[in-house]
XYZ file of C-alpha atoms in Angstrom:
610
model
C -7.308 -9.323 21.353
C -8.444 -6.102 22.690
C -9.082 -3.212 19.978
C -6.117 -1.327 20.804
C -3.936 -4.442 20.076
C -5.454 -5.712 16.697
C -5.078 -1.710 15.597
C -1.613 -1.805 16.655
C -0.599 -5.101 14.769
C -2.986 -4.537 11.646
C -0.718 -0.927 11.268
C 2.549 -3.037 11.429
C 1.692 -4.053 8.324
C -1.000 -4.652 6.290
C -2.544 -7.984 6.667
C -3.523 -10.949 4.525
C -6.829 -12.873 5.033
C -7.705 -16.456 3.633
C -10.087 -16.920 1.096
C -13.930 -18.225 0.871
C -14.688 -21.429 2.813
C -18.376 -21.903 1.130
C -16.100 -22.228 -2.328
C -13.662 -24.914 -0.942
C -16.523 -27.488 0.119
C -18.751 -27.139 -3.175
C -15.510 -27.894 -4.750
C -15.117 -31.078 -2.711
C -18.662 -32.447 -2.993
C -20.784 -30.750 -0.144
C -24.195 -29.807 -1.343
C -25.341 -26.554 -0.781
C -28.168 -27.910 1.092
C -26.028 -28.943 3.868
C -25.485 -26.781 6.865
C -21.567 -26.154 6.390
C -21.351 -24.950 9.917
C -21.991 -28.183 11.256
C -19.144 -29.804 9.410
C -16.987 -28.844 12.088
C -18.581 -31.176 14.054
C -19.182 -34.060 11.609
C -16.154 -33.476 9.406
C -13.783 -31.042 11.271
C -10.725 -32.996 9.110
C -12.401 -31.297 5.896
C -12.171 -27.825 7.831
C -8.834 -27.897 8.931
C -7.574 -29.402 5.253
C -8.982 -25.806 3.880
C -7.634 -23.793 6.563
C -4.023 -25.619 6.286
C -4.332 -24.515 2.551
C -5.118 -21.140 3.741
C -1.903 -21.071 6.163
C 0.176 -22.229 3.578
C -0.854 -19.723 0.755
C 0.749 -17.022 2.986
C -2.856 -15.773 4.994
C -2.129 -14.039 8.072
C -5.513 -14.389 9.354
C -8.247 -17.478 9.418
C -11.947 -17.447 9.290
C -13.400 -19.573 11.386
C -16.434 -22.128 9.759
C -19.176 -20.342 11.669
C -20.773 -17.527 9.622
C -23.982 -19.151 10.071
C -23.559 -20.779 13.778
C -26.307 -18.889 15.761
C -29.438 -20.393 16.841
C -31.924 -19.072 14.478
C -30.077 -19.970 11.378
C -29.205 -23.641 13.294
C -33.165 -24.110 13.712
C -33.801 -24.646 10.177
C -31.501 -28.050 10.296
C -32.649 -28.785 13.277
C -29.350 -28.094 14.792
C -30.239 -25.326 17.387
C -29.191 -26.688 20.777
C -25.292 -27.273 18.841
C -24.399 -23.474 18.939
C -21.931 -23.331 21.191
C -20.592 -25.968 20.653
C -20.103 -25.790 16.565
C -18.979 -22.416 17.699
C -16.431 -23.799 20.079
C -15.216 -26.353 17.492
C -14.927 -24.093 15.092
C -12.349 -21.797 16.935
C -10.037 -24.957 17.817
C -9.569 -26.043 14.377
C -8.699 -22.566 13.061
C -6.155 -22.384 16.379
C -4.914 -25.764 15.341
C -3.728 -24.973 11.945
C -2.652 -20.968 11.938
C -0.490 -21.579 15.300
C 0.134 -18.717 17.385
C 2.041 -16.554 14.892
C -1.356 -15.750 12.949
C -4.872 -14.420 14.267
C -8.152 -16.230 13.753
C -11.126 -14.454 13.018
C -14.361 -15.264 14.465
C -16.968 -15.505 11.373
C -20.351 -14.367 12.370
C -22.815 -13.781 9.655
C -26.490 -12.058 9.479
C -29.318 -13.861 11.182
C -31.995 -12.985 9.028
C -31.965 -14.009 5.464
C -32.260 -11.795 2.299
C -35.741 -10.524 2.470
C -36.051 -10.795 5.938
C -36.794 -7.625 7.908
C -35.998 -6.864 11.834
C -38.950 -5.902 14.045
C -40.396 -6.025 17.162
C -41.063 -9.186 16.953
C -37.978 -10.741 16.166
C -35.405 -8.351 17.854
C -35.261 -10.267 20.783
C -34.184 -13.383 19.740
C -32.079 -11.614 16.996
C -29.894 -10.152 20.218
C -30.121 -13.384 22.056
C -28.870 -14.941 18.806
C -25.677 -12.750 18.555
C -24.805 -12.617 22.318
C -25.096 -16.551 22.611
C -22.584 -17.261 19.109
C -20.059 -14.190 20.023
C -20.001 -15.271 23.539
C -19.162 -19.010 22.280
C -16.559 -17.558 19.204
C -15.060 -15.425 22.490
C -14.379 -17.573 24.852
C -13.380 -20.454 22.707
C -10.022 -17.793 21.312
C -10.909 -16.122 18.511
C -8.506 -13.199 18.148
C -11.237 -10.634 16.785
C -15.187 -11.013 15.836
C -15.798 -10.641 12.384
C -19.136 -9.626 11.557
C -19.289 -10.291 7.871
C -21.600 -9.538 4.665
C -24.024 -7.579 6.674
C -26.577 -5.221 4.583
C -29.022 -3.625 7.327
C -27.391 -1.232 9.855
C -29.585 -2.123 12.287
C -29.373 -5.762 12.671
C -25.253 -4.750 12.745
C -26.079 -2.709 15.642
C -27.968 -5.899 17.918
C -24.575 -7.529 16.222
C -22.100 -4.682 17.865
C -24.486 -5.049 21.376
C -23.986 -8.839 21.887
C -20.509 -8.201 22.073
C -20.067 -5.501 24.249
C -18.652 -5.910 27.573
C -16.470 -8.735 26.184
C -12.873 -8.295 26.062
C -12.076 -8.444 21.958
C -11.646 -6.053 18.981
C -14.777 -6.264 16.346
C -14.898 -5.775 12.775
C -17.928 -4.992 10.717
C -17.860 -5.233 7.356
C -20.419 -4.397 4.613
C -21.442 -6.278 1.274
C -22.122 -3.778 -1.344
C -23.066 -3.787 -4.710
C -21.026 -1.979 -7.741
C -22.410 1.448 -6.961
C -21.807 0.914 -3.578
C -25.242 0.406 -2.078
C -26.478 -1.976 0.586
C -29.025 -4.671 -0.470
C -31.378 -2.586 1.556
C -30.414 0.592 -0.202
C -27.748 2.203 2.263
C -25.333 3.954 0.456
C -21.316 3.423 1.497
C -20.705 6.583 2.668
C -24.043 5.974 5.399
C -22.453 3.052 6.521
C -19.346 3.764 6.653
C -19.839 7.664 8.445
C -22.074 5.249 11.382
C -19.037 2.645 11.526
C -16.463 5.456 11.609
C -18.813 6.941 15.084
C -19.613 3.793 16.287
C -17.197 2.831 19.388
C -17.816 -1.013 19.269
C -16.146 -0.865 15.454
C -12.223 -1.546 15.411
C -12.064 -1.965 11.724
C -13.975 -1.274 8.751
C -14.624 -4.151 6.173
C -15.900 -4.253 2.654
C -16.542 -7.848 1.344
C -18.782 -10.131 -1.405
C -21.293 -8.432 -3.370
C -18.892 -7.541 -6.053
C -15.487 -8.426 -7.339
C -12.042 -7.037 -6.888
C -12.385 -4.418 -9.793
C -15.714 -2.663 -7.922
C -14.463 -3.131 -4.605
C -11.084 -1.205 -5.406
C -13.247 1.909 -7.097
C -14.992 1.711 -3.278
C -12.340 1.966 -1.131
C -11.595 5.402 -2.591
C -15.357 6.168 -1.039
C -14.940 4.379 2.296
C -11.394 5.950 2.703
C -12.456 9.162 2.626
C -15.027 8.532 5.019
C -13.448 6.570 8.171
C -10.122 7.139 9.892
C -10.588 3.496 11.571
C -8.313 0.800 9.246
C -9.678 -0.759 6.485
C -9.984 -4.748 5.197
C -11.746 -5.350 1.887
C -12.572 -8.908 0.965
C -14.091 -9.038 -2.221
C -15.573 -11.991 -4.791
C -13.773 -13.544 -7.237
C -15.699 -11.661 -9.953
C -19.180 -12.798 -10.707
C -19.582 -16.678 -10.974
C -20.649 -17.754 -14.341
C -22.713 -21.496 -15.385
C -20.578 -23.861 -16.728
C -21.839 -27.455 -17.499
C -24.411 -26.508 -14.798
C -22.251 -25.363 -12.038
C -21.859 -21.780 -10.910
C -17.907 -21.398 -10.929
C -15.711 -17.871 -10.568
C -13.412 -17.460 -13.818
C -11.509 -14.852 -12.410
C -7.778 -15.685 -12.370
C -5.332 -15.236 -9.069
C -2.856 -13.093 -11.242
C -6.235 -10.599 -12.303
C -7.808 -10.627 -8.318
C -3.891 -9.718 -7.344
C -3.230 -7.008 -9.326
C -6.257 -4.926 -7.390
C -5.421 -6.531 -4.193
C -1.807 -4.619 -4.763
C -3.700 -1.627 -5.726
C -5.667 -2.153 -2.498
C -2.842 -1.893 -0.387
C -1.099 1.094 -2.195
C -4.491 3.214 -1.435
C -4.218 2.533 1.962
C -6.268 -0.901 2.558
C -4.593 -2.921 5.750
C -6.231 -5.977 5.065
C -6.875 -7.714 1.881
C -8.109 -11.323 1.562
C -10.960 -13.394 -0.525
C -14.695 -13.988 -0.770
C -16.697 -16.371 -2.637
C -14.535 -17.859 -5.529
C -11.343 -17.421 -4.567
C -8.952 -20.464 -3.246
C -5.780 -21.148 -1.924
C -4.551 -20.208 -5.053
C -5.889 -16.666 -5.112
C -4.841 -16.215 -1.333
C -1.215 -17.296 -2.321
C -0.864 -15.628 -5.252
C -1.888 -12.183 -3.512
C 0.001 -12.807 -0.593
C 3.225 -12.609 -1.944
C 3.050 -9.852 -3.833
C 0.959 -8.027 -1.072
C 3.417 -8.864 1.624
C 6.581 -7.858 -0.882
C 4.853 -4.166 -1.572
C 3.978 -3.708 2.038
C 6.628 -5.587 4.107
C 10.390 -3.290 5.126
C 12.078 -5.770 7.869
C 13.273 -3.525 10.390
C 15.578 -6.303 12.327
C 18.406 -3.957 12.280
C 18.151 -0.398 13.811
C 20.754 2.477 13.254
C 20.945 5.043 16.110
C 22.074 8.593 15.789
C 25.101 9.446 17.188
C 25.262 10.089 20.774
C 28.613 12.117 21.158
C 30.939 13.306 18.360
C 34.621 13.122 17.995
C 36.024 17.237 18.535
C 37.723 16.421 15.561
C 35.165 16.088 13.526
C 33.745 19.480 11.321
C 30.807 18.142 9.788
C 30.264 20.014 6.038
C 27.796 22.623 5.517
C 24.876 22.306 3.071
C 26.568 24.809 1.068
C 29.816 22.882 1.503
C 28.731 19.906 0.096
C 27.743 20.367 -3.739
C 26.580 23.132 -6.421
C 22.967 21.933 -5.800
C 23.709 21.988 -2.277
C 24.805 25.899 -1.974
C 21.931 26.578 -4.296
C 19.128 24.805 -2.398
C 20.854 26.174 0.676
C 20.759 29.795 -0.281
C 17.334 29.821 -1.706
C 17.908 29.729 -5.666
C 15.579 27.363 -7.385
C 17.069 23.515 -8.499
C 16.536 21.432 -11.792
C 17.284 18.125 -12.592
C 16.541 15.707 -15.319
C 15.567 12.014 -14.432
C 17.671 9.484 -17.073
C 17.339 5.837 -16.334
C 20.451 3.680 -16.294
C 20.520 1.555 -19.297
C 19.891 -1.949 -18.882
C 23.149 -2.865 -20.826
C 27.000 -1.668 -20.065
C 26.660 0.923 -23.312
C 26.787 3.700 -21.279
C 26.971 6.152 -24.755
C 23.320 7.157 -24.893
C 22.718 7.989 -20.967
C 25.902 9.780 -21.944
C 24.708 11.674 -24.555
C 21.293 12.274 -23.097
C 23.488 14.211 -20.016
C 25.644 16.236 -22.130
C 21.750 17.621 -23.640
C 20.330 18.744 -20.484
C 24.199 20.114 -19.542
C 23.893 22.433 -22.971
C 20.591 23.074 -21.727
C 21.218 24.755 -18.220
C 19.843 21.948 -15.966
C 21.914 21.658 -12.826
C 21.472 18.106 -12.341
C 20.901 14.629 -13.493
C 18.570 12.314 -11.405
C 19.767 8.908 -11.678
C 16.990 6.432 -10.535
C 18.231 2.915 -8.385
C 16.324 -0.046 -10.600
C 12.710 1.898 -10.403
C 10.154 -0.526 -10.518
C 12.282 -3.214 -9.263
C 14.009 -3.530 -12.888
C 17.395 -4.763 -13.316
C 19.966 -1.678 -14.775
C 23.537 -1.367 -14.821
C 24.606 -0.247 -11.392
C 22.895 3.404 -10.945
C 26.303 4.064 -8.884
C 28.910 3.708 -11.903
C 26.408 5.308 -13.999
C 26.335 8.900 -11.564
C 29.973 8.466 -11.663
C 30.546 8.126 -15.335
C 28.139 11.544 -15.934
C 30.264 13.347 -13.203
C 33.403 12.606 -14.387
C 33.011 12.639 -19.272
C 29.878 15.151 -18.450
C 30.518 17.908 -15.354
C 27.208 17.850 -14.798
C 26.187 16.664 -10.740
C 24.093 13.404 -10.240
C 21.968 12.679 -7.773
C 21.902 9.240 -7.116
C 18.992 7.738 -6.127
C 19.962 4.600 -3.523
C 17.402 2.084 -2.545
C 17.048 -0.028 0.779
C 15.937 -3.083 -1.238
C 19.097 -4.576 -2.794
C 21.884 -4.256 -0.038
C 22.210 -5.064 3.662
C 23.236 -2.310 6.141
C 27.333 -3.199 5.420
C 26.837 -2.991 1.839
C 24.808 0.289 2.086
C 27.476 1.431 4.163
C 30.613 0.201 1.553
C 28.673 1.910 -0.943
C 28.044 5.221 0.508
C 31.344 5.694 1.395
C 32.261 4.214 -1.585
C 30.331 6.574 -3.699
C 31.801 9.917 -1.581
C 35.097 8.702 -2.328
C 34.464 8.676 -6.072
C 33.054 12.127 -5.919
C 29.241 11.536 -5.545
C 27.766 13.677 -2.677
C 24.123 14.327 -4.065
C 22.106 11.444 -2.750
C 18.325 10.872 -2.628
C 17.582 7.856 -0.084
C 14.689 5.734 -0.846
C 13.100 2.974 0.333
C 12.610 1.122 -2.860
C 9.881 -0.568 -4.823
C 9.411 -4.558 -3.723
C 10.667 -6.788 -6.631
C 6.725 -8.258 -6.921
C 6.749 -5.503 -9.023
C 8.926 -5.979 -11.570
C 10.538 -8.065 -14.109
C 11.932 -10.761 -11.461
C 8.941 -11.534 -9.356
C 10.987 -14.333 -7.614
C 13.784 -12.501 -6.308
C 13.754 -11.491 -2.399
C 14.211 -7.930 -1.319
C 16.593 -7.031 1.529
C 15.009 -4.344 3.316
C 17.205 -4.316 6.285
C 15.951 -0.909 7.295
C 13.577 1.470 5.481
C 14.522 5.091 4.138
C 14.514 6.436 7.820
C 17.524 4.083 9.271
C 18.980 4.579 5.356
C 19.169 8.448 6.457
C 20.132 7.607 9.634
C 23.384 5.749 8.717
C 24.262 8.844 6.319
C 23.687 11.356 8.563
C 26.552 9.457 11.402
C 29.037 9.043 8.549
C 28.531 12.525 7.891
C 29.114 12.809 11.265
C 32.432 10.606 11.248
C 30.959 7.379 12.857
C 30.331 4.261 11.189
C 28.194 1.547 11.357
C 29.702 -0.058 14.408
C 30.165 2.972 16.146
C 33.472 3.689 14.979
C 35.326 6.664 14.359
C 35.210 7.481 11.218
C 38.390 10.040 9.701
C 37.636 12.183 7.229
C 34.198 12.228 7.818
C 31.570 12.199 4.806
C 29.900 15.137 3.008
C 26.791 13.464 1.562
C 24.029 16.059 1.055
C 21.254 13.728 1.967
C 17.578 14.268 0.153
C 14.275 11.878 1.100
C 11.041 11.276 -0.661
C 7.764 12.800 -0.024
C 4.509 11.723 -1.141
C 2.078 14.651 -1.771
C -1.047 12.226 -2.234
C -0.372 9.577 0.076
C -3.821 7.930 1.438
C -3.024 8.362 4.726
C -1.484 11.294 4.833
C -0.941 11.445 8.562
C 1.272 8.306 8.119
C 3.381 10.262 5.582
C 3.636 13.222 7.391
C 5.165 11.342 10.982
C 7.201 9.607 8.668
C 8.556 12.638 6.734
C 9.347 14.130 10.132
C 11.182 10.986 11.473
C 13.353 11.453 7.926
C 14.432 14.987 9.273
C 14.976 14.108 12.329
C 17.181 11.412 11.023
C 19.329 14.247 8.939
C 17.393 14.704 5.842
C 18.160 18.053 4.265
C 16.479 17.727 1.116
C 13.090 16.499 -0.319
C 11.877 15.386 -4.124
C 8.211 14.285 -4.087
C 6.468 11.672 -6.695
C 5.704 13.278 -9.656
C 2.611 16.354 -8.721
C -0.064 15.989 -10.824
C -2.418 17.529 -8.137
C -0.907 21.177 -7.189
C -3.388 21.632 -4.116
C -2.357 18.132 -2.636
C 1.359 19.388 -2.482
C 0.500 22.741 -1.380
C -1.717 21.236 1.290
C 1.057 18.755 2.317
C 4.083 21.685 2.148
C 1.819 23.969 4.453
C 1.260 21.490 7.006
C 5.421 20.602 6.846
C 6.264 23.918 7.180
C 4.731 24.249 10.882
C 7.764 21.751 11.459
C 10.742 22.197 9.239
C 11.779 24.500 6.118
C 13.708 21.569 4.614
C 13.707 22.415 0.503
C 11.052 20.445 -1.312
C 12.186 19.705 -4.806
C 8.805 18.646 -7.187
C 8.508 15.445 -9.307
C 7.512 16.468 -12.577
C 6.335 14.444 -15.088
C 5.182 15.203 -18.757
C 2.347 12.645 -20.143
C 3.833 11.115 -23.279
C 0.202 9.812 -24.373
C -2.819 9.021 -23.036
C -1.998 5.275 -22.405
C 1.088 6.622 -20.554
C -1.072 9.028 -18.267
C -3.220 5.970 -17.578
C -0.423 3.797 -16.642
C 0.744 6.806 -14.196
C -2.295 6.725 -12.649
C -2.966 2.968 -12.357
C 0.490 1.338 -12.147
C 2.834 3.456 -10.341
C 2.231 3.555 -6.400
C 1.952 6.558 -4.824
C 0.204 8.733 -7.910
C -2.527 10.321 -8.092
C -3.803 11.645 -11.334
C -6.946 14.012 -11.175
C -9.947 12.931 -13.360
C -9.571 16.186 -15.286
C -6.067 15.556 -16.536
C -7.094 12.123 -17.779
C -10.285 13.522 -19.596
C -7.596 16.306 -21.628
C -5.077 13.261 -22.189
C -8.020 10.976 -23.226
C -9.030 13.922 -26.192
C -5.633 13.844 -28.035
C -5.944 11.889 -31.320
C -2.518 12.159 -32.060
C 0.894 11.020 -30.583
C 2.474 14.528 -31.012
C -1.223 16.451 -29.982
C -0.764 14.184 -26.850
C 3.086 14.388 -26.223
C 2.266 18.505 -26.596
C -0.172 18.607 -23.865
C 1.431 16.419 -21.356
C 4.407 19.270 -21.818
C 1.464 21.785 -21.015
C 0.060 20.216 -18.496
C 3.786 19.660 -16.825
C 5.027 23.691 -17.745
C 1.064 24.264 -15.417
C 2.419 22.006 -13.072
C 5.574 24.106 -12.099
C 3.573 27.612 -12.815
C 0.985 26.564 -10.110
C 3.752 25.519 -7.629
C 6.523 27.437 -8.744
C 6.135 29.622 -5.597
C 6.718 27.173 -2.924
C 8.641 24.593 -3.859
C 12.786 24.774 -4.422
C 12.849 23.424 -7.627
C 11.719 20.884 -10.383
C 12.760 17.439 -10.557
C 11.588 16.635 -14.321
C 11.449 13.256 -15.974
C 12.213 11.937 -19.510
C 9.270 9.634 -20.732
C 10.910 7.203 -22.814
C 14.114 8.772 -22.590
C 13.181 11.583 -24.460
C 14.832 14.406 -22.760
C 14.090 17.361 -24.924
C 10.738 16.896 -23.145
C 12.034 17.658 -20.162
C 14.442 20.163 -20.986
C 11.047 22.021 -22.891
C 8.918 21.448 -19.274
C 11.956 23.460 -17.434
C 12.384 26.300 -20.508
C 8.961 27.072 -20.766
């Protein structure tokens, strides 16, 4: 594949690579004395049982057996003159087993050993040695050259020569220790600046030298220093003896839960280094593919002509918090969680509180975190109706098709429910029912899409549609989203599709929204409501910042969380921290979207009062 085409499918979605082949034959009895490349030759069954695994575990892209197939590696087994063709061999069995679906990766691995040095008189054959194994890797099929665990720039550069002037995408990728150093003392922002401004680079890699823990600290580094996308393989943690053999104790469920976190920074590749198995690969892949993957099979289109008899409503027209946000005046709202049995007295009760209290509406989350709630829908309804108060319902791609968002939508208007914030939804990998598929018909885009041409008085099908609806539709916004580019297009697309409001993830960083909400106001002066959220404790801030996708929560916040003692000294300054939140922003956003912690409204209600 050329560069432009592996950049184009690795942004479709973030891709999953297999795990470590060296691992795979120790386990089955190869001695580490034995040139593994040349078991594609001697034993290419063994190779294509491991890369079958692979495939099956969910991996999107195979390594090929050749990380050491060049000629000066070869020499020392006397196995020089079988280049090519262990090469060659190599890409067929990959081929074989990944079909034409997946991509296979061309392996190709330092020359020179650790301690070795390039110099004039070994740069010669070092070149010769690339050009002849990428030439063989290339014309064989390989998808992409991977040039993997490299540590000295330069012999990457010779690497980056022998294949230019052939017709495939190249990935370099770095092993680095836990401080993120080169074995020859480069640091990862060196490397990662030259990879960033070198042409022959299509995407960035991280893998071995450390495990997943290490290598998910880096990526914060190497993000901030390339624009090119970025694939981190790391180690299964650090092997450890055991009844004399060096084995990795690190489980799948541990090296998944950074893999996730991976992804969620911004990572579009994620696969495995030494240690990790079939069982690593397939244990990440589903819960990488489920927190990356929207299907967009089905597309809604705007509405081409509408019916003259159709008045669609004004902003104003719509709700209270409509003809506030509309006219300028500043919003609140109060996030309450539906409760997870049909006792609907508490949520109740909760409502009537923030009512008392002045707030002008309750934010009623759709199953956040991919937890199972009574139906968010009857809950809005059952405030509007025994409270007064407005909800705004929050309604999630991930549950429903495109006919049942559409029955519910309408559905919901009809029982008096116009304030609506559309969402894409959190994957259910992430929460209590691992096992259960999301929908994802269409992501929060075609979701506003569909609202905005019943608003419009066409359905689905195209369709009139009389009376038309009045939903007042609102849209997410990510303040400190790692690529931030990526957020903006898509926050345009949402307003182009007829969002007319916005609530961000909870701001913990007031210059990353202002930064974001200066950069959307060159194209739109759509309200921006603020997630708010009050720290409970400092185990709560920490899960903010570690567990929940899409937060960011600066170093200095942690540190004052991490010095209350107490429960109430901590529950105290998380409402400090929140009221210096909405002082700090106050100025340019419409309004404050607060949450409960634990329910606990009279924190919220004390975040908006003060």
């Amino acid at each position: 594949m050329t560069s432009a085409e592996i950049i184009s499918r690795i942004k479709q979605a973030p891709l999953v690579f297999d795990g470590a082949m060296g691992t795979m034959l120790y386990q089955r009895g190869v001695f580490l004395n034995k040139c593994f490349d040349e078991i594609c030759l001697s034993n290419p069954g063994l190779i294509a049982k491991i890369h079958r695994a692979y495939v099956k575990a969910g991996a999107d892209v195979i390594t090929t057996n050749s990380f050491g197939a060049n000629r000066i590696k070869l020499a020392e087994f006397g196995l020089a003159e079988r280049c090519v063709d262990i090469c060659h061999e190599a890409v067929r069995i990959a081929r074989q087993e990944l079909g034409v679906e997946g991509l296979v990766a061309a392996s190709v691995g330092p020359c020179l050993r650790p301690g070795q040095y390039l110099g004039a008189d070994n740069r010669t054959d070092v070149l010769a040695a690339f050009q002849e194994s990428i030439q063989a890797l290339a014309e064989a099929g390989a998808d992409f050259i991977l040039l993997e665990t490299f540590s000295d720039w330069d012999e990457a550069l010779l690497a980056l020569q022998a294949a230019e002037g052939l017709d495939i995408a190249v990935m370099l990728s770095f092993a680095y220790d836990e401080h993120g150093e080169t074995a020859r003392g480069s640091t990862i922002e060196q490397i990662t600046t030259q990879m960033d401004a070198h042409p022959g680079v299509s995407i960035v890699g991280m893998n071995c030298g450390s495990g997943p823990a290490a290598l998910t600290d880096l990526l914060k580094r190497v993000m901030a220093c390339t624009s090119k996308p970025v694939v981190v393989m790391p180690n299964a943690g650090s092997p450890r003896q055991v009844e004399g053999r060096m084995l990795y104790l690190t489980s799948p469920e541990y090296f998944t839960s950074y893999a996730k976190r991976m992804v969620q920074m911004g990572a579009r590749g994620v696969g495995g280094c030494c240690g990790t198995t079939p069982e690593h690969i397939a244990e990440m892949s589903r819960a990488v593919k489920a927190v990356s993957t929207v299907r967009r099979a089905a597309v809604v289109k705007p509405v081409e002509q509408k019916s003259p008899d159709v008045q669609p409503l004004t902003m104003a027209q719509k709700s209270r918090m409509g003809a506030k946000l509309s006219r300028g005046e500043r919003v609140s709202s109060v996030e309450i969680l539906p409760p997870k049995s049909s006792d609907l007295r508490s949520m109740l009760q909760k409502a009537q509180t923030c009512y008392l209290a002045g707030v002008d509406a309750i934010n009623i989350p759709d199953g956040p975190r991919a937890s199972a709630r009574i139906s968010p829908m009857m809950a809005a309804v059952a405030i509007k109706q025994q409270v007064g108060i407005e909800p705004v319902l929050h309604y999630c791609c991930r549950d429903r098709n495109l006919i049942g968002m559409q029955s519910d939508l309408l559905g919901g208007f009809s029982a008096g429910l116009t304030n609506f914030l559309l969402i894409t939804g959190d994957p259910p990998k992430l929460g209590d029912y691992p096992d259960v598929t999301g929908v994802f018909d269409v992501d929060s885009i075609g979701l506003a899409q569909l609202a905005s041409n019943l608003n419009a008085g066409v359905d689905l099908g195209g369709n009139p549609l009389v009376p038309p609806t009045g939903i007042l539709i609102g849209v997410g916004l990510n303040p400190c989203a790692v690529e931030l580019n990526r957020e903006l297009e898509r926050f345009r697309r949402k307003i182009d599709a007829g969002a007319e409001y916005a609530i961000t993830q909870p701001v913990f960083d007031s210059e990353a929204l202002l930064r974001i909400i200066e950069q959307i106001r060159t194209f739109s002066d759509i309200p921006i409501v603020a997630g708010v959220w009050p720290f409970a404790s400092f185990k709560n801030a920490e899960f903010m910042c570690n567990e929940v996708p899409g937060v960011v929560v600066p170093d200095e916040l942690m540190e004052r969380m991490r010095r209350c003692h107490t429960k109430q000294d901590g529950a105290e300054t998380g409402i400090e921290i929140a009221r210096e939140m909405c002082r700090q922003i106050g100025d340019v956003v419409a309004g404050f979207q607060v949450s409960a912690p634990f329910g606990n409204v009279n924190t919220a209600i004390k975040v908006l009062q003060g």
